[in-house]
Amino acid sequence: MLGSVVLLWLFILLLFFFIRVRRPKNFPPGPRPLPILGNLLQLDPVNPLKDLERLKRRYGNVFSLYIGSRPAVVLNGLEVVREALVTHAAEYAGRPTHLLISHVFEGKGIVTANYGSSWRDHRRFALTTLRNFGLGKHSMEEHILEEVSHICTELESSAGGSMDPQHLFHLAASNIICSLIFRERFEYDDPVILTLIQRLEELTKEALTPWAMLYEIIPVLRPLPLPFRNIFHKFNQLKEHIKKVVTKHKSSRVAGEPRDLLDCYLDQIDKTADGGSTFNHTQMVSLLLDLFLAGTDKTSNTLRSAMLHLMTNQHVQDRCHREIADVLEGRADASFEDRHAMPYVQATIHEAQRMSDTVPLSVFHTTCSDTQLYSYQLPHGTMVIPNLSSVLHEEGQWKFPENFLNEVGEFVKPEAFLPFSAGPRVCLGEGLARMELFLVLVTLLRRFRFVWPEDGVVPDFSFIFGGIQSQKPCRLGVRLRSSERG
């Protein structure tokens, strides 16, 4: 037994010393990879963004890395990202099929599905159905404002003290998307929604961990009971929960009279029951989870990041409050249309999105054919990583502190504002997120002042890296505006 272990290690050492990984012809430059591991040892597993910035400075805005034995091209800066994802959109619209997250979702739904007829059918269905059920309309505003009232109730109970806002914003964002998907709202202490959110958070954080990388670069490890198996277990639990919701929904459903997106999907299955359709129950579960994920994590993490910056910049918060008060005057609620009269609030919200940098590396793409990017050749199937963080912080694109206001105080949105990515694979939840962020923050800033809590530690603006990046936990000091003097 000992002799076999020694021979195995000798074999691995021989691989490292004698096997050289060769880049394809005219491929973007990058650091020399090791056999088996590629360039993983040159990236910080906790947060690789600084290492990517270092490599960008050395090799330029287009460089390559090896993730195991597979080459990947990293795109940096606005010009490069738009050239690939917008100008040559169809050539870069694929998704990797070998990643752990691809295997977890089985390539179904929308987010991780490869470019093709099923993806097109489901994206078109989701966008059309969400619009039909109020996305971008006054009816959707009502759903959001109803949920904001519950947020306010929770905050009022902490007025004069402090609270942890992490789960509050996740719960609120989850309920808003649930109202669209299956017309259901959960109380904030409901164990079902709390468990669902916790597992989704864990999934997004574990998608880019070292264990996920080992799953991808050493396939022989996949059957072993290693930590990455937990990801599959958690995802299966999520699917089982969604299946229970579907079963419950079917019991009160009337075919042809849809109440929500789930009913619409079931109607679509009935219409195409004769075969040849991409719509089926397995795809439906993946789509529902996609929508839940797209409508929850990014919005809630942006709200938490916004609160951190507002607590530590009281002058920004006060100016927002004055603008909100001037525009709304005696009205009970804000409307999404009010954003046109609130340039400073709009600028503050967009700056919070830029700084929160929730999806720094987007969702990885692949090339759908042999293609060219500037002078480089990218073979069909090359993995492409759009470094959105490099765009949101690109020197020359931003004029801090007024990144979203022009010289006369009007709101402007620079081209480099790409928190939702760009091209045909732009985030499905963008429209909902924009409406939520505005209505939530306007309502909260109108009623409350947020302060750094007396029991709070020194502000920490660093992030917890993952598939969806999040601000480190911090407490939120809450004060009622009506209780302030003057």
XYZ file of N, CA, C and O in Angstrom, residues 287-374:
352
model
N -36.173 26.796 -13.812
C -36.520 28.177 -14.127
C -36.975 28.925 -12.876
O -36.571 30.069 -12.628
N -37.803 28.288 -12.065
C -38.293 28.933 -10.845
C -37.135 29.249 -9.895
O -37.094 30.322 -9.286
N -36.183 28.328 -9.782
C -35.022 28.578 -8.930
C -34.149 29.690 -9.508
O -33.611 30.516 -8.761
N -33.998 29.713 -10.832
C -33.255 30.800 -11.488
C -33.856 32.159 -11.144
O -33.149 33.107 -10.790
N -35.179 32.248 -11.284
C -35.854 33.516 -11.030
C -35.744 33.907 -9.566
O -35.544 35.081 -9.228
N -35.865 32.935 -8.686
C -35.754 33.206 -7.258
C -34.359 33.720 -6.923
O -34.195 34.703 -6.190
N -33.354 33.091 -7.499
C -31.977 33.501 -7.249
C -31.707 34.883 -7.840
O -31.124 35.758 -7.185
N -32.142 35.097 -9.094
C -31.910 36.388 -9.765
C -32.638 37.527 -9.075
O -32.168 38.668 -9.093
N -33.761 37.232 -8.438
C -34.560 38.279 -7.826
C -34.309 38.492 -6.350
O -34.969 39.316 -5.726
N -33.348 37.761 -5.772
C -33.145 37.836 -4.328
C -31.758 38.333 -3.937
O -31.593 39.413 -3.376
N -30.737 37.546 -4.243
C -29.403 37.793 -3.691
C -28.807 39.136 -4.102
O -28.290 39.881 -3.261
N -28.860 39.446 -5.387
C -28.202 40.677 -5.846
C -28.866 41.922 -5.270
O -28.191 42.853 -4.821
N -30.185 41.942 -5.257
C -30.897 43.104 -4.732
C -30.657 43.272 -3.237
O -30.367 44.375 -2.753
N -30.762 42.190 -2.489
C -30.598 42.284 -1.035
C -29.173 42.669 -0.667
O -28.957 43.476 0.256
N -28.178 42.149 -1.374
C -26.798 42.517 -1.084
C -26.516 43.977 -1.446
O -25.736 44.660 -0.775
N -27.154 44.465 -2.505
C -26.997 45.878 -2.865
C -27.608 46.772 -1.791
O -27.038 47.808 -1.430
N -28.761 46.380 -1.258
C -29.389 47.168 -0.189
C -28.507 47.208 1.051
O -28.346 48.259 1.680
N -27.910 46.096 1.408
C -27.025 46.068 2.572
C -25.808 46.958 2.349
O -25.381 47.700 3.242
N -25.255 46.908 1.149
C -24.100 47.743 0.832
C -24.486 49.220 0.863
O -23.737 50.070 1.378
N -25.655 49.533 0.341
C -26.125 50.921 0.358
C -26.258 51.433 1.785
O -25.870 52.576 2.094
N -26.787 50.603 2.665
C -26.951 51.017 4.059
C -25.606 51.282 4.725
O -25.454 52.229 5.502
N -24.627 50.470 4.436
C -23.293 50.676 5.019
C -22.738 52.030 4.595
O -22.214 52.790 5.419
N -22.863 52.358 3.320
C -22.331 53.626 2.823
C -23.154 54.818 3.313
O -22.601 55.883 3.592
N -24.461 54.644 3.447
C -25.300 55.738 3.940
C -25.031 56.012 5.422
O -25.008 57.167 5.854
N -24.825 54.954 6.201
C -24.534 55.144 7.626
C -23.240 55.918 7.839
O -23.110 56.671 8.802
N -22.288 55.722 6.938
C -20.982 56.358 7.108
C -20.850 57.646 6.303
O -19.780 58.254 6.274
N -21.934 58.070 5.641
C -21.947 59.328 4.884
C -23.278 60.033 5.131
O -24.168 60.048 4.275
N -23.403 60.612 6.310
C -24.673 61.216 6.707
C -25.090 62.363 5.787
O -26.280 62.586 5.561
N -24.118 63.086 5.223
C -24.476 64.207 4.348
C -25.187 63.722 3.088
O -26.086 64.390 2.571
N -24.801 62.535 2.589
C -25.473 61.954 1.428
C -26.896 61.562 1.805
O -27.862 61.843 1.071
N -27.036 60.950 2.958
C -28.348 60.518 3.425
C -29.287 61.715 3.611
O -30.462 61.661 3.222
N -28.755 62.796 4.201
C -29.598 63.973 4.436
C -30.021 64.635 3.122
O -31.155 65.101 2.992
N -29.112 64.689 2.164
C -29.466 65.293 0.878
C -30.530 64.457 0.159
O -31.446 65.008 -0.460
N -30.417 63.130 0.248
C -31.445 62.253 -0.323
C -32.786 62.514 0.344
O -33.827 62.618 -0.326
N -32.772 62.622 1.669
C -34.021 62.842 2.415
C -34.694 64.141 1.985
O -35.921 64.192 1.795
N -33.915 65.189 1.826
C -34.486 66.485 1.414
C -35.108 66.383 0.026
O -36.202 66.907 -0.223
N -34.423 65.717 -0.905
C -34.955 65.593 -2.262
C -36.233 64.773 -2.262
O -37.209 65.109 -2.961
N -36.263 63.693 -1.478
C -37.462 62.849 -1.392
C -38.628 63.644 -0.821
O -39.756 63.600 -1.341
N -38.361 64.394 0.243
C -39.425 65.185 0.875
C -39.974 66.238 -0.077
O -41.196 66.466 -0.143
N -39.106 66.890 -0.844
C -39.548 67.926 -1.792
C -40.430 67.346 -2.887
O -41.419 67.951 -3.297
N -40.068 66.152 -3.392
C -40.799 65.563 -4.513
C -42.109 64.938 -4.059
O -43.162 65.119 -4.700
N -42.108 64.239 -2.941
C -43.309 63.507 -2.514
C -44.286 64.395 -1.760
O -45.503 64.132 -1.757
N -43.788 65.434 -1.098
C -44.628 66.336 -0.303
C -45.586 65.525 0.572
O -45.158 64.731 1.391
N -46.891 65.660 0.396
C -47.828 64.983 1.292
C -48.283 63.617 0.829
O -49.170 63.018 1.464
N -47.758 63.127 -0.273
C -48.210 61.829 -0.797
C -47.807 60.686 0.121
O -46.753 60.723 0.771
N -48.632 59.646 0.152
C -48.373 58.513 1.052
C -47.191 57.671 0.568
O -46.354 57.251 1.361
N -47.132 57.424 -0.736
C -46.117 56.515 -1.260
C -45.408 57.109 -2.466
O -45.960 57.959 -3.179
N -44.204 56.599 -2.694
C -43.459 56.967 -3.896
C -43.933 56.124 -5.072
O -44.533 55.060 -4.903
N -43.665 56.609 -6.273
C -43.908 55.859 -7.503
C -42.575 55.721 -8.233
O -41.685 56.567 -8.083
N -42.445 54.685 -9.014
C -41.197 54.491 -9.767
C -40.948 55.653 -10.720
O -39.806 56.004 -11.017
N -42.021 56.292 -11.190
C -41.879 57.444 -12.082
C -41.219 58.628 -11.377
O -40.657 59.506 -12.032
N -41.281 58.659 -10.058
C -40.661 59.756 -9.297
C -39.144 59.806 -9.467
O -38.525 60.819 -9.148
N -38.568 58.713 -9.962
C -37.106 58.700 -10.112
C -36.632 59.811 -11.042
O -35.516 60.327 -10.878
N -37.462 60.213 -11.996
C -37.064 61.261 -12.945
C -36.936 62.623 -12.265
O -36.242 63.501 -12.780
N -37.596 62.784 -11.125
C -37.524 64.047 -10.390
C -36.553 63.981 -9.215
O -36.465 64.928 -8.439
N -35.860 62.860 -9.084
C -34.930 62.670 -7.969
C -33.542 62.297 -8.483
O -33.076 61.173 -8.290
N -32.845 63.216 -9.136
C -31.539 62.868 -9.710
C -30.498 62.467 -8.660
O -29.696 61.550 -8.900
N -30.516 63.130 -7.510
C -29.499 62.805 -6.503
C -29.764 61.428 -5.888
O -28.828 60.650 -5.659
N -31.025 61.116 -5.628
C -31.367 59.780 -5.118
C -30.981 58.714 -6.140
O -30.395 57.678 -5.782
N -31.301 58.972 -7.404
C -30.923 58.034 -8.461
C -29.407 57.828 -8.504
O -28.914 56.702 -8.623
N -28.680 58.929 -8.403
C -27.215 58.836 -8.428
C -26.702 58.039 -7.244
O -25.771 57.220 -7.380
N -27.301 58.229 -6.085
C -26.881 57.501 -4.876
C -27.146 56.015 -5.011
O -26.308 55.172 -4.646
N -28.319 55.655 -5.538
C -28.663 54.240 -5.718
C -27.708 53.579 -6.713
O -27.202 52.465 -6.478
N -27.432 54.252 -7.815
C -26.532 53.681 -8.819
C -25.104 53.564 -8.292
O -24.389 52.607 -8.610
N -24.692 54.536 -7.481
C -23.361 54.435 -6.878
C -23.300 53.252 -5.911
O -22.278 52.556 -5.820
N -24.388 52.996 -5.199
C -24.446 51.826 -4.312
C -24.330 50.533 -5.114
O -23.650 49.592 -4.699
N -24.989 50.492 -6.286
C -24.871 49.308 -7.145
C -23.444 49.134 -7.642
O -22.921 48.016 -7.687
N -22.824 50.244 -8.036
C -21.443 50.172 -8.519
C -20.507 49.689 -7.417
O -19.672 48.802 -7.636
N -20.651 50.240 -6.227
C -19.749 49.899 -5.134
C -20.014 48.494 -4.583
O -19.097 47.825 -4.120
N -21.264 48.050 -4.636
C -21.567 46.715 -4.098
C -21.005 45.606 -4.977
O -20.702 44.519 -4.492
N -20.891 45.875 -6.297
C -20.152 44.957 -7.179
C -20.587 43.507 -6.939
O -19.764 42.615 -6.726
N -21.898 43.263 -6.996
C -22.443 41.999 -6.502
C -22.051 40.776 -7.323
O -21.961 39.676 -6.788
N -21.839 40.942 -8.635
C -21.461 39.787 -9.460
C -20.165 40.156 -10.188
O -20.176 40.440 -11.391
N -19.037 40.174 -9.478
C -17.797 40.739 -10.035
C -17.302 40.041 -11.287
O -16.728 40.688 -12.161
N -17.523 38.734 -11.395
C -17.054 37.989 -12.567
C -18.220 37.504 -13.417
O -18.082 36.531 -14.174
N -19.353 38.168 -13.294
C -20.531 37.824 -14.077
C -20.833 36.334 -13.920
O -20.493 35.720 -12.905
N -21.500 35.748 -14.892
C -21.623 34.300 -15.021
C -20.750 33.942 -16.212
O -20.828 34.590 -17.258
N -19.902 32.948 -16.059
C -18.932 32.638 -17.106
C -19.630 32.314 -18.437
O -20.687 31.694 -18.462
N -19.013 32.764 -19.522
C -19.499 32.506 -20.876
C -18.592 31.476 -21.551
O -17.524 31.136 -21.043
N -19.021 31.013 -22.718
C -18.133 30.270 -23.623
C -18.379 30.753 -25.042
O -19.459 31.273 -25.358
N -17.374 30.589 -25.884
C -17.537 30.950 -27.291
C -18.358 29.865 -27.998
O -18.168 28.675 -27.763
N -19.263 30.303 -28.854
C -20.150 29.370 -29.575
C -19.571 28.947 -30.924
O -20.175 28.138 -31.642
N -18.434 29.525 -31.288
C -17.764 29.180 -32.544
C -16.324 29.670 -32.445
O -15.968 30.398 -31.509
N -15.497 29.276 -33.386
C -14.156 29.878 -33.462
C -14.346 31.368 -33.723
O -15.124 31.763 -34.602
N -13.659 32.183 -32.963
C -13.854 33.621 -33.113
C -12.555 34.371 -32.857
O -11.561 33.791 -32.424
N -12.595 35.664 -33.125
C -11.415 36.502 -32.953
C -11.773 37.682 -32.052
O -12.834 38.278 -32.174
N -10.878 37.995 -31.124
C -11.033 39.161 -30.261
C -9.770 39.996 -30.404
O -8.701 39.599 -29.932
N -9.919 41.112 -31.130
C -8.757 41.916 -31.521
C -7.797 41.014 -32.312
O -8.217 40.396 -33.277
